[in-house]
Short mmCIF file of C-alpha atoms in Angstrom, two decimals:
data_model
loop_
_atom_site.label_atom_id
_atom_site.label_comp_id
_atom_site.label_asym_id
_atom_site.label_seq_id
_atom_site.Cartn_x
_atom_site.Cartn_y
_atom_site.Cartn_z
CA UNK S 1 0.00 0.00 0.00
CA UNK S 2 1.50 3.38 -1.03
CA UNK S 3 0.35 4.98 2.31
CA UNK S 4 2.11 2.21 4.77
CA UNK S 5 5.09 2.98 2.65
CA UNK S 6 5.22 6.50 3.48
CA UNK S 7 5.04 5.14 7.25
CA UNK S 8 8.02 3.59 6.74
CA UNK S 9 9.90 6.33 4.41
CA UNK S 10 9.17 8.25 7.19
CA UNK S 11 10.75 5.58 9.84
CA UNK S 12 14.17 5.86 7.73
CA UNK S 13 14.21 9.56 7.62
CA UNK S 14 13.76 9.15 12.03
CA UNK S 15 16.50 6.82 12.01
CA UNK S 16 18.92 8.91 10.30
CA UNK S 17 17.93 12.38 11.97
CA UNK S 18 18.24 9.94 15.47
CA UNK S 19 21.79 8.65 14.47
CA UNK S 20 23.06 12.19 13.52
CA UNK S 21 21.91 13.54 16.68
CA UNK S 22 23.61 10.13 18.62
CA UNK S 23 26.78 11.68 17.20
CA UNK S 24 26.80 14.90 17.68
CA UNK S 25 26.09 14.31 21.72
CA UNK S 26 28.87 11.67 21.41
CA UNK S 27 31.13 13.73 19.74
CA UNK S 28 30.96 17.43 21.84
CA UNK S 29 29.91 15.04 25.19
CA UNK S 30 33.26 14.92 27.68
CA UNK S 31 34.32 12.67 30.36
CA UNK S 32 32.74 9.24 29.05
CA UNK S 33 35.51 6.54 29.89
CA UNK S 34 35.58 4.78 27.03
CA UNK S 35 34.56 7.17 24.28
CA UNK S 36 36.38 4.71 21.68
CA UNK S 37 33.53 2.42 22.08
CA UNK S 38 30.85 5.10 22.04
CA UNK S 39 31.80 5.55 18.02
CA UNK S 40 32.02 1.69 17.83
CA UNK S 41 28.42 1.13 19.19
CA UNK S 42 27.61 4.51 16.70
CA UNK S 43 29.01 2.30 14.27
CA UNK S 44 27.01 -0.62 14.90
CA UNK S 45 23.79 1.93 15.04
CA UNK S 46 24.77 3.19 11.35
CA UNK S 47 25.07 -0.11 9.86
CA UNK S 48 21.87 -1.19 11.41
CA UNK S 49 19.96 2.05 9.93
CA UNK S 50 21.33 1.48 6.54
CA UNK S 51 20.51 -2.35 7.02
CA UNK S 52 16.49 -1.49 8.57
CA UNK S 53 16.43 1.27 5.64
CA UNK S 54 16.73 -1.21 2.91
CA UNK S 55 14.81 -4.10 4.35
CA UNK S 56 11.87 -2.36 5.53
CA UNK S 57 11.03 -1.32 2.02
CA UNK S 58 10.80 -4.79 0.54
CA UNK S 59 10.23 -7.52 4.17
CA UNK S 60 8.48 -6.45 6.88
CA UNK S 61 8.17 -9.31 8.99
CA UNK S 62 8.14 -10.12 12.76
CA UNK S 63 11.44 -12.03 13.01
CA UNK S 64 12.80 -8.45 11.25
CA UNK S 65 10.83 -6.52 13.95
CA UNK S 66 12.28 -8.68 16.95
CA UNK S 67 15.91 -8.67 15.42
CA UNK S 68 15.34 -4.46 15.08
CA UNK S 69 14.11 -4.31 18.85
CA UNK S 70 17.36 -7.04 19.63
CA UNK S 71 19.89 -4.71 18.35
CA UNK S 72 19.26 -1.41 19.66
CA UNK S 73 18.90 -2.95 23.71
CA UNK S 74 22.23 -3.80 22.41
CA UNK S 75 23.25 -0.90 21.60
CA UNK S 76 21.48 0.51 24.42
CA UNK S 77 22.59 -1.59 27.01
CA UNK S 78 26.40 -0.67 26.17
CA UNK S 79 25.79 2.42 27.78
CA UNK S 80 26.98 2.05 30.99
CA UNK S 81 30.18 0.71 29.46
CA UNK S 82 30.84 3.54 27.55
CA UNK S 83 29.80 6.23 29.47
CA UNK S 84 30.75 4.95 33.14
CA UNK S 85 28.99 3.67 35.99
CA UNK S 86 27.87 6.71 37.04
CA UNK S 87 26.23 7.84 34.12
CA UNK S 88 23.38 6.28 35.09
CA UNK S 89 22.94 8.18 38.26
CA UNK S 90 24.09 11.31 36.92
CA UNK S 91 20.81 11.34 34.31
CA UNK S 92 22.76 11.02 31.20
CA UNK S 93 21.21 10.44 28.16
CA UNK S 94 22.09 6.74 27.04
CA UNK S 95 24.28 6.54 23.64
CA UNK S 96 21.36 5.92 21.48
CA UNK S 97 20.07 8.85 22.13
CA UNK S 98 16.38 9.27 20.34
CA UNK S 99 17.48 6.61 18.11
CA UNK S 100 15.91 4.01 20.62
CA UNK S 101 12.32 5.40 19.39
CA UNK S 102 12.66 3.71 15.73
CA UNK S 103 11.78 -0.08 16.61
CA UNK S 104 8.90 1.29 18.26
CA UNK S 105 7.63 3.33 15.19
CA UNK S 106 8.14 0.14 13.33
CA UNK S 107 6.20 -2.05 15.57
CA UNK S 108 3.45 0.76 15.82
CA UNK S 109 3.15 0.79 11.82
CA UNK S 110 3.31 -3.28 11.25
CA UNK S 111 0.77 -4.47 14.16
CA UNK S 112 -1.23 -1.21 15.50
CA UNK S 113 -1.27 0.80 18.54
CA UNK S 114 -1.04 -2.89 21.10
CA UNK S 115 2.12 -4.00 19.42
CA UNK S 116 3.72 -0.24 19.79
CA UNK S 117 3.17 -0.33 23.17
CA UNK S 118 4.79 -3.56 23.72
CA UNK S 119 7.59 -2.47 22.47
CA UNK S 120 7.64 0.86 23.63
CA UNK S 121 7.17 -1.20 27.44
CA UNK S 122 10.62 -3.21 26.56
CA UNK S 123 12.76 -0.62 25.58
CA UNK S 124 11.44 1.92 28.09
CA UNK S 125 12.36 -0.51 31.06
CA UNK S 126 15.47 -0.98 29.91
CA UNK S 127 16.28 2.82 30.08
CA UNK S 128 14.61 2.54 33.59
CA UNK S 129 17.13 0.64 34.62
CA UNK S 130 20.15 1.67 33.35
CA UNK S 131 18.93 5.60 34.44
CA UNK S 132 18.87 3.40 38.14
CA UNK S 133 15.22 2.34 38.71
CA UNK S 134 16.79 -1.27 39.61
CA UNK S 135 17.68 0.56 42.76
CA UNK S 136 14.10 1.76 43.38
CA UNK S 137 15.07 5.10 43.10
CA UNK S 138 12.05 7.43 42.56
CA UNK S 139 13.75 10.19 41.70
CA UNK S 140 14.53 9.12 38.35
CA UNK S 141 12.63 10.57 35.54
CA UNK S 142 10.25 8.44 33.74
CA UNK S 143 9.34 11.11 31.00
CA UNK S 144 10.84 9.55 28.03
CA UNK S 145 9.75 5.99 28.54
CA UNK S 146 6.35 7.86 29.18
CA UNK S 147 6.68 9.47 25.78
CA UNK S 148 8.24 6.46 24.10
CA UNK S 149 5.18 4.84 24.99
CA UNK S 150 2.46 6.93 24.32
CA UNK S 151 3.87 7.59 20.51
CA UNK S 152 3.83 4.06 19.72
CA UNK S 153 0.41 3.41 21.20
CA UNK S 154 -0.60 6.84 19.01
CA UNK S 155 1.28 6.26 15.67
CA UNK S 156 -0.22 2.45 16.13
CA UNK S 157 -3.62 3.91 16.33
CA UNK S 158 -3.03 6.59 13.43
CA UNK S 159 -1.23 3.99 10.79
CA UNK S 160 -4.34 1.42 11.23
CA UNK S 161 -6.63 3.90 10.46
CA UNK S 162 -4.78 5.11 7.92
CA UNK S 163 -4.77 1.38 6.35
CA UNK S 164 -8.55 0.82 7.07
CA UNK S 165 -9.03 4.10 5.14
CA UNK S 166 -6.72 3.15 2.26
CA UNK S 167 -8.48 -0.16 2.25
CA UNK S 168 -12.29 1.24 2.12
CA UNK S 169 -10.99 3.70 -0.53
CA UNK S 170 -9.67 1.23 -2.83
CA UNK S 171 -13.27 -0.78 -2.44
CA UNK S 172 -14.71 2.29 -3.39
CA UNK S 173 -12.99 2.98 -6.47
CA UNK S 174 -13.19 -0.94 -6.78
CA UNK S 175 -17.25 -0.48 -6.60
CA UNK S 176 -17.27 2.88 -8.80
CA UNK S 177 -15.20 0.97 -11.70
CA UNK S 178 -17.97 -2.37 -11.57
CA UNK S 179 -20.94 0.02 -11.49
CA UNK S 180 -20.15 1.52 -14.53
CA UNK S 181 -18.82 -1.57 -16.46
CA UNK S 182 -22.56 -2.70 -15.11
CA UNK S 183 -24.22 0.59 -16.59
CA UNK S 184 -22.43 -0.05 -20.01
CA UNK S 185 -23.76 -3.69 -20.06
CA UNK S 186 -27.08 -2.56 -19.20
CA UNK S 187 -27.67 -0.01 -21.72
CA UNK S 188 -26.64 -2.78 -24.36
CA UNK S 189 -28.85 -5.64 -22.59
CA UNK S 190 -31.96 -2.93 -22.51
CA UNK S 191 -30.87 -2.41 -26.63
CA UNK S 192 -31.43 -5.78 -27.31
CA UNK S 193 -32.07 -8.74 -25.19
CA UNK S 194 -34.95 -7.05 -22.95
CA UNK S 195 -36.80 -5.48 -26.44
CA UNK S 196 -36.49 -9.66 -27.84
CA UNK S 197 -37.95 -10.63 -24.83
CA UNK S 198 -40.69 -7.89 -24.43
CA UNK S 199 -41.34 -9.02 -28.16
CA UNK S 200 -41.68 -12.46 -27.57
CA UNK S 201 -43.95 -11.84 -24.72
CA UNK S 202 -46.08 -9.46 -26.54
CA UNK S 203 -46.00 -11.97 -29.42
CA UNK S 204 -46.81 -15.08 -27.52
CA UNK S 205 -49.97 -13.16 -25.83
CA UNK S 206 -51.34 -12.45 -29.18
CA UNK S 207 -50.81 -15.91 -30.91
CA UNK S 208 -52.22 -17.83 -27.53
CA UNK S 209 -51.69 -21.60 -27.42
CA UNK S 210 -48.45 -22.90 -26.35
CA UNK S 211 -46.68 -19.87 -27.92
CA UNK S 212 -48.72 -18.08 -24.57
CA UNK S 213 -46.81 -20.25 -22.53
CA UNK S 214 -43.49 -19.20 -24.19
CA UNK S 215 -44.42 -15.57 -23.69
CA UNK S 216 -44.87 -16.18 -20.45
CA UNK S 217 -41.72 -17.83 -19.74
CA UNK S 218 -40.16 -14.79 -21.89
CA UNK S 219 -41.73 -12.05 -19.44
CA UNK S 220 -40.63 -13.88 -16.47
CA UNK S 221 -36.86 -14.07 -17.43
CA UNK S 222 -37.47 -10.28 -18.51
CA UNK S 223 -38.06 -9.06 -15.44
CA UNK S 224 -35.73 -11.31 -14.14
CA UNK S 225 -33.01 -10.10 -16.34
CA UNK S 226 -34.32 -6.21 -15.47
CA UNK S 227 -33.85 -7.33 -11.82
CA UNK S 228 -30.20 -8.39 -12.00
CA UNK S 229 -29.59 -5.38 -14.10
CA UNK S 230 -31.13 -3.18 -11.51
CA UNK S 231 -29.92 -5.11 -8.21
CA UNK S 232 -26.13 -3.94 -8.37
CA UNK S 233 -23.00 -6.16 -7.57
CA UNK S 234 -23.20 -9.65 -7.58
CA UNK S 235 -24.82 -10.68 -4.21
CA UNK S 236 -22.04 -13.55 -3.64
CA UNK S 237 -19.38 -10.60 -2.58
CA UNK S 238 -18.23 -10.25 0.40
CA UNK S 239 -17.45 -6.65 2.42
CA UNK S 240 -14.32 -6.91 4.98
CA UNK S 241 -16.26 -8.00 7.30
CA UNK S 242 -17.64 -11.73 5.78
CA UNK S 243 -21.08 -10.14 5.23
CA UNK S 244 -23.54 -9.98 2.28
CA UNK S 245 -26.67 -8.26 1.25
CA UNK S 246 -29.33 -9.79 1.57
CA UNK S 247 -31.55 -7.81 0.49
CA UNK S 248 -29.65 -7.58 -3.40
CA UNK S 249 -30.06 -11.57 -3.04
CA UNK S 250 -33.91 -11.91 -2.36
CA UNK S 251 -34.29 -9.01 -5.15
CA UNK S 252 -33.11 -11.66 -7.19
CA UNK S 253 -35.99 -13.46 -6.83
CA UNK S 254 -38.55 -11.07 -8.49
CA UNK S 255 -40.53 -12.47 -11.04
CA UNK S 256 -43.83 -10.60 -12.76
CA UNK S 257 -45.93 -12.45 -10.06
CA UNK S 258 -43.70 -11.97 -6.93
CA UNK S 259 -43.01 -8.92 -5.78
CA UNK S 260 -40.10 -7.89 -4.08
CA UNK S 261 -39.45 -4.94 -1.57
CA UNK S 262 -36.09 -4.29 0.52
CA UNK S 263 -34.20 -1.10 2.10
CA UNK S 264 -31.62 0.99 -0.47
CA UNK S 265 -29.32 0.47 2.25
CA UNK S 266 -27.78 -3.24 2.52
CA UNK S 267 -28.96 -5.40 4.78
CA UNK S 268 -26.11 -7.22 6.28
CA UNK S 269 -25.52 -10.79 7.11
CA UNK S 270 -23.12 -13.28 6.77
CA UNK S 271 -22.73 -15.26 3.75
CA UNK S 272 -23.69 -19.09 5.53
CA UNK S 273 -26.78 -16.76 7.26
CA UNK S 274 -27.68 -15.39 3.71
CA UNK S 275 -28.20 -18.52 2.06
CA UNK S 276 -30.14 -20.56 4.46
CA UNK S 277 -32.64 -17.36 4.75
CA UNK S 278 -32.86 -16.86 0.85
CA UNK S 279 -33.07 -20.49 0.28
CA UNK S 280 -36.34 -21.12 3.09
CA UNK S 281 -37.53 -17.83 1.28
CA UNK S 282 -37.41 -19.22 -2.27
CA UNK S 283 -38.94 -23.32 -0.48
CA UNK S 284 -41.74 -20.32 0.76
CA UNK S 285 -42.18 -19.31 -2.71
CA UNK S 286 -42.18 -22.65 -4.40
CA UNK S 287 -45.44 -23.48 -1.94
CA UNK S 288 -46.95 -20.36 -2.95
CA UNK S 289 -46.98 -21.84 -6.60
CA UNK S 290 -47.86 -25.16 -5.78
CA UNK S 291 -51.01 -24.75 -4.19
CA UNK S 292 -51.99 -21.26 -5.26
CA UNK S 293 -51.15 -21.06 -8.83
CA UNK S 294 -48.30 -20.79 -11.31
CA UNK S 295 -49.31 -16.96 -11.79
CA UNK S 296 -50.54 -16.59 -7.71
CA UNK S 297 -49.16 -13.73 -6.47
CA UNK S 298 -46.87 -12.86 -3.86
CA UNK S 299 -44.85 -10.31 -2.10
CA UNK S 300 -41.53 -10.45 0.09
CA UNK S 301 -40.59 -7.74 2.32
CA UNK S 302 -37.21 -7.37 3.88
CA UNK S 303 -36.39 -5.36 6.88
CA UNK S 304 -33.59 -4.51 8.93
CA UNK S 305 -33.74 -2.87 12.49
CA UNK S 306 -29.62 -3.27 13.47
CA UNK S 307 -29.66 -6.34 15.74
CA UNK S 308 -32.48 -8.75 13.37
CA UNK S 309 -33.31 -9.26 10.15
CA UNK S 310 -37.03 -9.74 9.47
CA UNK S 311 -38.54 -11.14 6.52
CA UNK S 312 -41.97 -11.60 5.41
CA UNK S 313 -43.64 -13.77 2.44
CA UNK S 314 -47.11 -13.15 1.38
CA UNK S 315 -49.90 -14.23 -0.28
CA UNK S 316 -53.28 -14.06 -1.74
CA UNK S 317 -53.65 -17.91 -1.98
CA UNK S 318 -56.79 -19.89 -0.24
CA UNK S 319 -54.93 -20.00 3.17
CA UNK S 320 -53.48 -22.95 5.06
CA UNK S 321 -56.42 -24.62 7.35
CA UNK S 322 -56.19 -24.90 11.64
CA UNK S 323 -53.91 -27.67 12.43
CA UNK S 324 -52.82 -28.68 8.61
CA UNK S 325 -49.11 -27.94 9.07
CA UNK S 326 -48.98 -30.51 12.06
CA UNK S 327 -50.94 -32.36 10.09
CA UNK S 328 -48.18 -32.70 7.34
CA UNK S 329 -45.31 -33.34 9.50
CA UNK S 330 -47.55 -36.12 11.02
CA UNK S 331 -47.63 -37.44 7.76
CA UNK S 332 -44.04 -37.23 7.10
CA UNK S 333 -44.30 -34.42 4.77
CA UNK S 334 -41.77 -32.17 6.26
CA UNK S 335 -41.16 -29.57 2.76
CA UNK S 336 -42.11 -26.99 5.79
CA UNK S 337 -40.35 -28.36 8.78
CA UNK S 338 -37.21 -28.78 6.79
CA UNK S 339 -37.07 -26.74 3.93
CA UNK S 340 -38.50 -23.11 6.30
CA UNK S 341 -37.88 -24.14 9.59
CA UNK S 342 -35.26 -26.18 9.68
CA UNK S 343 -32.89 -23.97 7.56
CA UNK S 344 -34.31 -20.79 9.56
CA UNK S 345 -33.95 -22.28 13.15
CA UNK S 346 -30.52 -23.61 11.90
CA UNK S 347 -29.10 -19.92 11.77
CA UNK S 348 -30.50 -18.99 14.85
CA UNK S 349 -34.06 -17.18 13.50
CA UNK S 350 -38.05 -18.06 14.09
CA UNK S 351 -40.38 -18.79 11.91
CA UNK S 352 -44.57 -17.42 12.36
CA UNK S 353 -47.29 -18.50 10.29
CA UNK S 354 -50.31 -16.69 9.99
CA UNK S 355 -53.04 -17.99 7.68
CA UNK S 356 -56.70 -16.76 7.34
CA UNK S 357 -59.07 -19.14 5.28
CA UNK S 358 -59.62 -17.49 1.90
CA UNK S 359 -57.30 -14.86 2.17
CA UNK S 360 -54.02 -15.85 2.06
CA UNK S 361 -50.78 -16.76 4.33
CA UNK S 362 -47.86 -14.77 5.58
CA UNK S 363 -44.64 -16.30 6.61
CA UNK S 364 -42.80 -14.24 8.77
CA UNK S 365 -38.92 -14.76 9.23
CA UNK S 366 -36.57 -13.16 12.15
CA UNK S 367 -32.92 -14.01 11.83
CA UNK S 368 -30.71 -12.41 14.42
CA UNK S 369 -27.64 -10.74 13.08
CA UNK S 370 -24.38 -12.25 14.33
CA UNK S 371 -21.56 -10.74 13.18
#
């Protein structure tokens, strides 16, 4: 991603400001005893910068991270050598310097704000103790390892929502490019498929016979084909998050004698939940034509209300008599039980029946959403 890599750019660019600083407190800093190897451990740092500098632009990787966060307690913990024992004590800044803030920036940009702070933890309680907090000595200032940790916590936070942006944008422009490849296909679908199949309809009306029945086949698989056109992105993709729309999947179902209504918005749920409820919806449908009529009508409403999903199939058919569902499964005839219920009650959701002699049945689904 061209974002995380300006994270990272930006990483390099610390580490080299860091090192120059590391020398020029080395170099006009008197009275460490062994200031031969202060520019050794500056060596070491240099290498290491050019060696992060190079490999963080191609492998980022958390045996890389742990070698990174390895090398400079090195380096850090060869303080004491090179600036005395009493360096500690005195409140001198450790050899490093600010450099010691770079593996935390790194962790902070690969794993988020936790992973920052991990790091930030180690390396601050190693300056802890050299500065003489092994002692239990209050005195000693904690504001850097304070500071170390609250940047990576911060630049953790800021680089994953930088990614999650990046991430939704590129779905955007993902979704922007498909809708108008779909828009192009539609205006040459309306141009000739839909006016063949309008024809044939039209045609098939007027000659009667079994060319009626053709014409009626014809409408159907217009609207159907106006429905798809209509219904946006194919219903089988996914969002980040594993969940579909299930509304875009039951407008699939629309036919000239069913009806479908659902929200603009989506209506999330995920992809195993979306098939079992579109599936009992279309078994719901398939009774509506076999004992009401190939051309009965019906209507399926879809709502959403944030924590359930409730969906409702109705008809004008002659109604399903007191006690003729039990009656069925008695029987072994379990299209219902299986087919509605089982598939329904198998992600979690209800199914109600209401049915009034003469006119008509609703089926009324509520699937909780869990995400």
């Amino acid at each position: 991603m061209e974002i995380e890599g300006s994270f990272w750019r930006a990483i390099a660019v610390y580490r080299v400001a860091s090192l120059v600083y590391a020398a020029l407190l080395l170099a006009t800093a008197g009275g460490y005893q062994r200031p031969l190897a202060g520019w050794l451990v500056l060596g070491v740092m240099a290498v290491w910068t050019v060696v992060t500098t190079v490999a963080y632009s191609t492998v980022r990787s958390r045996r890389l991270l742990t070698v990174d966060v390895l090398v400079t307690l090195g380096c850090l913990l060869a303080s004491p050598y090179v600036q005395g024992s009493q360096a500690g004590q005195a409140g001198l800044m450790p050899v490093t310097a600010t450099w010691v803030g770079a593996p935390v920036l790194a962790w902070a940009v690969y794993g988020g704000r936790r992973a920052g702070a991990v790091a930030a933890v180690v390396l601050s309680l190693a300056d802890l103790w050299l500065r003489g907090l092994h002692e239990f000595n209050l005195s000693v200032p904690v504001n850097g390892a304070v500071l170390l940790i609250l940047a990576g916590a911060v630049v953790g936070h800021v680089a994953r929502l930088t990614k999650q942006a990046e991430e939704r944008l590129q779905q955007a422009a993902e979704l922007e490019a498909a809708n108008r490849e779909r828009e192009r296909l539609a205006r040459g679908i309306h141009d000739s498929v839909l006016q063949v199949l309008a024809l044939m309809q039209r045609r098939g009306q007027e000659i009667g016979g079994e060319a009626a029945e053709l014409g009626r086949l014809a409408g159907e698989q217009e609207a159907a084909v106006r429905e798809l056109i209509r219904s946006g992105p194919a219903p089988a993709a996914q969002d980040s998050a594993g969940l579909v729309d299930v509304g875009a999947r039951l407008r699939r179902l629309t036919t000239p004698a069913v009806t479908v209504s659902a929200p603009a918005t989506p209506v999330p749920l995920p992809a195993r939940q979306a098939d079992e409820v579109v599936a009992a919806v279309g078994a719901a449908l398939d009774n509506v034509r076999r004992h009401c009529g190939e051309d009965a009508r019906a209507w399926v409403f879809a709502e959403h209300d944030g924590d359930t999903v409730t969906i409702t199939v109705r008809d004008e058919g002659p109604g399903i008599p007191a006690g003729r569902l039990e009656e069925a499964e008695t029987e072994g005839r379990l299209g219902i039980a299986q087919s509605i219920k089982g598939r329904i009650a198998g992600v979690g959701g209800t199914v109600g029946f209401t049915s009034v002699p003469g006119q008509g049945t609703e089926v009324e689904f509520v699937i909780p959403v869990r995400t």
